[in-house]
mmCIF file of C-alpha atoms in Angstrom:
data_model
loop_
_atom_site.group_PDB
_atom_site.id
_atom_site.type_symbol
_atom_site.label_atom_id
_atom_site.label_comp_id
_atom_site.label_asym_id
_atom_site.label_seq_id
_atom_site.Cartn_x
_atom_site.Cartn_y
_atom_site.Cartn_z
ATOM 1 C CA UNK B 106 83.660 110.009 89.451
ATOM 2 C CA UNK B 107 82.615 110.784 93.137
ATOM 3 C CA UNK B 108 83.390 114.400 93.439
ATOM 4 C CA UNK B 109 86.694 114.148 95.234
ATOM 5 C CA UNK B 110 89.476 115.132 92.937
ATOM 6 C CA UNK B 111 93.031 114.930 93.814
ATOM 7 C CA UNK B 112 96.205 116.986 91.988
ATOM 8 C CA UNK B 113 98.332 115.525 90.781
ATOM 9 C CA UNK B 114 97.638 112.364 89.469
ATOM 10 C CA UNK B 115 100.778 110.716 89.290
ATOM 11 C CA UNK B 116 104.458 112.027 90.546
ATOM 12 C CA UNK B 117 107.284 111.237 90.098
ATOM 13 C CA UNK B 118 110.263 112.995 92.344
ATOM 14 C CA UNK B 119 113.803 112.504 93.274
ATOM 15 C CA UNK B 120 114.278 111.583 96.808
ATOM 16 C CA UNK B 121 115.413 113.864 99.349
ATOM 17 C CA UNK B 122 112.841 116.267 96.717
ATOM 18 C CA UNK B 123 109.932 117.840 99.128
ATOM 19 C CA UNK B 124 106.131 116.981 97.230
ATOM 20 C CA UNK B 125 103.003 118.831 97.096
ATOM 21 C CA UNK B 126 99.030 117.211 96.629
ATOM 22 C CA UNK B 127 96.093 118.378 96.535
ATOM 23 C CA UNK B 128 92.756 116.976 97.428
ATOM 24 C CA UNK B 129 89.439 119.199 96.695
ATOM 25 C CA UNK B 130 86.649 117.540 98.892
ATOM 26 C CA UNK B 131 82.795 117.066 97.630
ATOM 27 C CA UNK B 132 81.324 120.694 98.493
ATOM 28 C CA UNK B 133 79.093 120.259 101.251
ATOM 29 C CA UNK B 134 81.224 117.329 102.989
ATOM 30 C CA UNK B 135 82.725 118.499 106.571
ATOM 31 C CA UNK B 136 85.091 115.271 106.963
ATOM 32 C CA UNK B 137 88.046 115.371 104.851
ATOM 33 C CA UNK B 138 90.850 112.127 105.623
ATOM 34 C CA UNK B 139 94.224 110.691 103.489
ATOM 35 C CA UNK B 140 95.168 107.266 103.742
ATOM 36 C CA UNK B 141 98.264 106.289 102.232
ATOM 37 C CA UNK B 142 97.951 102.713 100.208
ATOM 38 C CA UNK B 143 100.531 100.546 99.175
ATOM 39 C CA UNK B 144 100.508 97.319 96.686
ATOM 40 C CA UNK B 145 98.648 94.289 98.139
ATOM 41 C CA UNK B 146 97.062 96.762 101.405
ATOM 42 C CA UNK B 147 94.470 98.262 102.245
ATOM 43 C CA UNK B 148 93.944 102.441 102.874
ATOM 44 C CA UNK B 149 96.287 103.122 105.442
ATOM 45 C CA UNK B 150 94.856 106.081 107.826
ATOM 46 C CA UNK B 151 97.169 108.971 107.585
ATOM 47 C CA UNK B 152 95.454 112.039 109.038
ATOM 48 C CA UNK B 153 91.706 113.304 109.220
ATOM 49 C CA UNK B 154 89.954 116.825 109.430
ATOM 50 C CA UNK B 155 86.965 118.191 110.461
ATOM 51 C CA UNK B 156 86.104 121.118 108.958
ATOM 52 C CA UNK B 157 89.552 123.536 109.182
ATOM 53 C CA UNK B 158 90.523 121.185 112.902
ATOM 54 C CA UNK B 159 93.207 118.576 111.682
ATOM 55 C CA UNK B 160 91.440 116.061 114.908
ATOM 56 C CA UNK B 161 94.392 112.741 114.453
ATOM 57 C CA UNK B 162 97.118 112.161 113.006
ATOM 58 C CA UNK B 163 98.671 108.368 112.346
ATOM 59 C CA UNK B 164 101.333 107.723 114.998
ATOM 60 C CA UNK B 165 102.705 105.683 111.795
ATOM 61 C CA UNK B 166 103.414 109.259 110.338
ATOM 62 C CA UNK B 167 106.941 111.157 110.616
ATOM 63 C CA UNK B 168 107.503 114.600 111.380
ATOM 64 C CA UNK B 169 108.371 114.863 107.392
ATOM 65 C CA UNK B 170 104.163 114.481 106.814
ATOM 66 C CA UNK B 171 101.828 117.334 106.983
ATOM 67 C CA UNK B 172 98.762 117.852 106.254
ATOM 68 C CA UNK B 173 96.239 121.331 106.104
ATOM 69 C CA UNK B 174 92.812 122.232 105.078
ATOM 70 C CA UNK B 175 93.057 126.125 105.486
ATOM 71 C CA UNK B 176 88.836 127.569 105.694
ATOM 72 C CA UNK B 177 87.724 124.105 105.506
ATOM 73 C CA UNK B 178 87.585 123.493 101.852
ATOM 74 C CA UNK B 179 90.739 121.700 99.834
ATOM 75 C CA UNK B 180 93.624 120.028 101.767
ATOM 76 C CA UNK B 181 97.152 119.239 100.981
ATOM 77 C CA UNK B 182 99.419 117.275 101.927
ATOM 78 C CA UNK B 183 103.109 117.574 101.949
ATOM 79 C CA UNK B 184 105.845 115.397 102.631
ATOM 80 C CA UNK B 185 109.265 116.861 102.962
ATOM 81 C CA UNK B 186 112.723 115.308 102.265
ATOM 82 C CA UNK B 187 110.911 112.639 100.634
ATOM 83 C CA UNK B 188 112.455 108.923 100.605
ATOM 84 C CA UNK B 189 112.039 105.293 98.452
ATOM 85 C CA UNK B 190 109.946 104.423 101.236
ATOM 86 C CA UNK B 191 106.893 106.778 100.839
ATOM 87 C CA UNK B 192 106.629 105.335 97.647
ATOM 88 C CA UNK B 193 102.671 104.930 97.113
ATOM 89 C CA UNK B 194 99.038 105.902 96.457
ATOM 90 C CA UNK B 195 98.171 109.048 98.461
ATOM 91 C CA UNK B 196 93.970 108.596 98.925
ATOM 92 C CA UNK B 197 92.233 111.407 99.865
ATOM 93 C CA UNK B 198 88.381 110.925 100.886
ATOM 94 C CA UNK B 199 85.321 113.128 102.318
ATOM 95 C CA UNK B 200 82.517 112.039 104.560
ATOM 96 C CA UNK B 201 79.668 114.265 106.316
ATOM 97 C CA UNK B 202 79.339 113.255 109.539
ATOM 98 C CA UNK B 203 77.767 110.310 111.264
ATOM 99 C CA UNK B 204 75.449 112.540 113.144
ATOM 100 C CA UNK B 205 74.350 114.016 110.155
ATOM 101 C CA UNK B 206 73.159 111.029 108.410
ATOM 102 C CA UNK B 207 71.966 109.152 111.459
ATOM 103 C CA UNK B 208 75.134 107.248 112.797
ATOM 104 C CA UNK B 209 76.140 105.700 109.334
ATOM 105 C CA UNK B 210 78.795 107.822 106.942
ATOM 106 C CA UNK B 211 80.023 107.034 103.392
ATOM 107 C CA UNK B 212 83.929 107.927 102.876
ATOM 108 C CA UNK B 213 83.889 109.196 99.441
ATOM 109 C CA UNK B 214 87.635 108.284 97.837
ATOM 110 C CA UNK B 215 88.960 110.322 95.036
ATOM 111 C CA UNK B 216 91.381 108.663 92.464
ATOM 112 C CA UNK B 217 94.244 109.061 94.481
ATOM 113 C CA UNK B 218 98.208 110.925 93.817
ATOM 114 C CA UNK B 219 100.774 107.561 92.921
ATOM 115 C CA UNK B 220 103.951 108.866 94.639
ATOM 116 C CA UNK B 221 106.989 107.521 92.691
ATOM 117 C CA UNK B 222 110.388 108.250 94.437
ATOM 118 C CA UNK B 223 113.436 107.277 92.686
ATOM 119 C CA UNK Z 505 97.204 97.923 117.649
ATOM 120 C CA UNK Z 506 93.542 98.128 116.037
ATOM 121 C CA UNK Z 507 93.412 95.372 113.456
ATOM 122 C CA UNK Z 508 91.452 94.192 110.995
ATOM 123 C CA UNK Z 509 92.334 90.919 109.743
ATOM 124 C CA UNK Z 510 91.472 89.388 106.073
ATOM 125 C CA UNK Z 511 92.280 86.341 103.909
ATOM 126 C CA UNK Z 512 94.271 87.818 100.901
ATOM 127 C CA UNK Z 513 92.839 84.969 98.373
ATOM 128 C CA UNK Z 514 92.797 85.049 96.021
ATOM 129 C CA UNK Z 515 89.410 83.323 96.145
ATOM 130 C CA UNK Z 516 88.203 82.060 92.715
ATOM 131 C CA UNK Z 517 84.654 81.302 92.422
ATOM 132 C CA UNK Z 518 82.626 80.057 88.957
ATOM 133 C CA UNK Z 519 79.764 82.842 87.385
ATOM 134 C CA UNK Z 520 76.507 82.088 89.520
ATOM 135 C CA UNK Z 521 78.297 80.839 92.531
ATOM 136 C CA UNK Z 522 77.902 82.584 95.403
ATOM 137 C CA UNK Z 523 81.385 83.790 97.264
ATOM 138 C CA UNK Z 524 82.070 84.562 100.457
ATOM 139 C CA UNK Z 525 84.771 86.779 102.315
ATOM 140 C CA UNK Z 526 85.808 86.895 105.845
ATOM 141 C CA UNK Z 527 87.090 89.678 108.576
ATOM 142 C CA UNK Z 528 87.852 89.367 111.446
ATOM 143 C CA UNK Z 529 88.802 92.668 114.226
ATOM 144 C CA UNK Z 530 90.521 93.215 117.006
ATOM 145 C CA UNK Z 531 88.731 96.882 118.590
ATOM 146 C CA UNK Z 532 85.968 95.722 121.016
ATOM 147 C CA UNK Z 533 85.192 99.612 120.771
ATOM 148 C CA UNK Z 534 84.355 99.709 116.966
ATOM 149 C CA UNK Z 535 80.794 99.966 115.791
ATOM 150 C CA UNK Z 536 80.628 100.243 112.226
ATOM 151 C CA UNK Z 537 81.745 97.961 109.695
ATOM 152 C CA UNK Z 538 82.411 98.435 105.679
ATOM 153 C CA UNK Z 539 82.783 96.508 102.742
ATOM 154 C CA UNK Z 540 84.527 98.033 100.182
ATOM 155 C CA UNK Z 541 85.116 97.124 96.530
ATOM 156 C CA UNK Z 542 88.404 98.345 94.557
ATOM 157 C CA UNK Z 543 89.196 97.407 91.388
ATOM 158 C CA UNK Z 544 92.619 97.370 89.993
ATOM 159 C CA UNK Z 545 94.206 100.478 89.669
ATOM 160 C CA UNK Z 546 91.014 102.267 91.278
ATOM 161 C CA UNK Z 547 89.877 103.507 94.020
ATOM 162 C CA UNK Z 548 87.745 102.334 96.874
ATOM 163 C CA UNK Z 549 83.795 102.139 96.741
ATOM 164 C CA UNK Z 550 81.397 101.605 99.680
ATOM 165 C CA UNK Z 551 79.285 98.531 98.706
ATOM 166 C CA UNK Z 552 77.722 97.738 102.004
ATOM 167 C CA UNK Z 553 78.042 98.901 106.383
ATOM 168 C CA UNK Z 554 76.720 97.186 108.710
ATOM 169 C CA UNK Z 555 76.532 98.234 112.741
ATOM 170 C CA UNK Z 556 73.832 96.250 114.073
ATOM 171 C CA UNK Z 557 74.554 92.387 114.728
ATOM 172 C CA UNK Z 558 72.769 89.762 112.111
ATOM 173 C CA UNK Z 559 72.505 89.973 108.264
ATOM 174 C CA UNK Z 560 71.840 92.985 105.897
ATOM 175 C CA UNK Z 561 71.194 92.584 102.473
ATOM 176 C CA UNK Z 562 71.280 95.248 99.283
ATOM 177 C CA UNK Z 563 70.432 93.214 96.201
ATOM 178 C CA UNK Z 564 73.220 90.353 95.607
ATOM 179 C CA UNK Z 565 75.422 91.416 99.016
ATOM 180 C CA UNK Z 566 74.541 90.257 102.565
ATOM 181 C CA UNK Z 567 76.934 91.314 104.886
ATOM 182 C CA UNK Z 568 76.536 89.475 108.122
ATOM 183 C CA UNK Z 569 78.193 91.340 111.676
ATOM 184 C CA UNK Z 570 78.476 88.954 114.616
ATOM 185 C CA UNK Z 571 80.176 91.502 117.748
ATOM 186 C CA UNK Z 572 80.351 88.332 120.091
ATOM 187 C CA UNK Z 573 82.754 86.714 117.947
ATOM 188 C CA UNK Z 574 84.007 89.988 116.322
ATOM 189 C CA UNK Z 575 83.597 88.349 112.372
ATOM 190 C CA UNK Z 576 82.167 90.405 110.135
ATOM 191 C CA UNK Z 577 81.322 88.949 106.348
ATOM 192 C CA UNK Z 578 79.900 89.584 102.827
ATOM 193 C CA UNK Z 579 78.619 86.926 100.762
ATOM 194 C CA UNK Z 580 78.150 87.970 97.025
ATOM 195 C CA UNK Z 581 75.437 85.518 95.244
ATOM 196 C CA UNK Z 582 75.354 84.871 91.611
ATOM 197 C CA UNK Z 583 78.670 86.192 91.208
ATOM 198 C CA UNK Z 584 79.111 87.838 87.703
ATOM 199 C CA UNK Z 585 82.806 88.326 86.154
ATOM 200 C CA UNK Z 586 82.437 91.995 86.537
ATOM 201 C CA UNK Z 587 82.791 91.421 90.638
ATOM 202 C CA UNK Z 588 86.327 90.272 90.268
ATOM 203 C CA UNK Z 589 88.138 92.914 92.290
ATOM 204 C CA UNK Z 590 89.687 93.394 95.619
ATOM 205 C CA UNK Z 591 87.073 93.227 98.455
ATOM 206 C CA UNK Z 592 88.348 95.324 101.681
ATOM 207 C CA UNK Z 593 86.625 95.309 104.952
ATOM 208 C CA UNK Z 594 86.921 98.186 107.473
ATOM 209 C CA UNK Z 595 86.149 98.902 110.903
ATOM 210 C CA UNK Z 596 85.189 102.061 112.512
ATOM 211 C CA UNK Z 597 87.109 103.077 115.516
ATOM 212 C CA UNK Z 598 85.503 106.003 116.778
ATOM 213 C CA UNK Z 599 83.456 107.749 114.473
ATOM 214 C CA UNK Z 600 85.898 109.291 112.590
ATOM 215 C CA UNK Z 601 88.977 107.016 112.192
ATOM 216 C CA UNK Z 602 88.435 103.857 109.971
ATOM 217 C CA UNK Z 603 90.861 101.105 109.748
ATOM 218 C CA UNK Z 604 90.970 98.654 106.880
ATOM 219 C CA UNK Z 605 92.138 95.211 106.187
ATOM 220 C CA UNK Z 606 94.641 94.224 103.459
ATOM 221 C CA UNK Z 607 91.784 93.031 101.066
ATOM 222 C CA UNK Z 608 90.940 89.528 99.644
ATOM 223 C CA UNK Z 609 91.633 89.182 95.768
ATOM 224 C CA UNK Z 610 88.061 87.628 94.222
ATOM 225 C CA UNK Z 611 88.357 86.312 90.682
ATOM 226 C CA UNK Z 612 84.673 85.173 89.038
ATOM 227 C CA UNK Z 613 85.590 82.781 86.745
ATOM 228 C CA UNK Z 614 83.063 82.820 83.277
#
């Protein structure tokens, strides 16, 4: 267990269906960022935070992704009208920041949301 | 496009051998590289970063960063059953935005 937990676990929604998660950072971590990961990949980069500041966003991501971390603490991340194709794990992770820990920064990854759209 | 380029595998390797896994990326601009180790049906954890160029070791892992050539690696020595997972390597491209390659399967063989 790292600290980062993510609501919920699994889903499993009907497409066209909109879908809620939620990620709840380690405490004192600034950085909050959700990849999206799909069988035989790696973490792709969906969107990253700083604090409350949502900094980048994937070009790779539709206008049916968003993502908000209202007074800094948890995120969510919804994706509206959803379709087979965002089938997947949702990883959420939490870093401080490089400057903090003298230019190196550990991306703590919670256990992730598996997205199942049928 | 930013890559970062592995060898899927899967590489199979006997207990006590030592393995090794490649990476190669394509940002010029990155600084800091990771080694990550999932496990199936897990999530990612850091096992090693390197940003300087030359070798850095942490008990069995040496990851080795070579910016000329942009190659990064991480050899595993004595290789015990339990490291059979999927190995990703990832590249930082700014500070804040990490990119990561597909993974390379390892199996230890006992």
């Amino acid at each position: 267990d790292t600290g980062v937990s993510q609501d919920p676990r699994h889903k499993i929604t009907k497409r066209g269906q909109n879908v809620t998660f939620r990620c709840d950072p380690i405490s004192e971590h600034n950085r909050l960022y959700w990849y999206r990961q799909t069988l035989g990949q790696g973490p792709e980069f969906l969107t990253y935070f700083q604090n409350e500041a949502q900094l980048e966003k994937s070009r790779l991501l539709s206008d049916r992704f968003s993502a908000e971390r209202p007074k800094g603490s948890f995120s969510t991340l919804e994706i509206q009208r959803t379709e087979q194709g965002d089938s997947a794990m949702y990883l959420c992770a939490s870093s401080t920041t490089a400057a903090e820990t003298g230019g190196y920064y550990e991306q703590y990854f919670g256990p992730g949301t598996r997205l199942t759209v049928t | 496009q930013k890559e970062v380029e592995q060898n899927s595998g899967p590489l199979s390797v006997p207990e006590g051998a030592i393995a090794s896994l490649n990476c190669t990326y394509s940002d010029r601009g990155s600084q800091s590289f990771f080694w990550y180790r999932q496990y199936s049906g897990k999530s990612p954890e850091l096992i090693m970063f390197i940003y300087s160029n030359g070798d850095k070791e942490d008990g069995r892992f040496t990851a080795q960063l070579n910016k000329a050539s942009q190659y990064v690696s991480l050899l595993i020595r004595d290789s015990q059953p339990s490291d059979s997972a999927t190995y990703l390597c990832a590249g930082d491209t700014g500070g804040f935005k990490t990119i990561f390659g597909a993974g390379t399967r390892l199996f230890v063989k006992a």
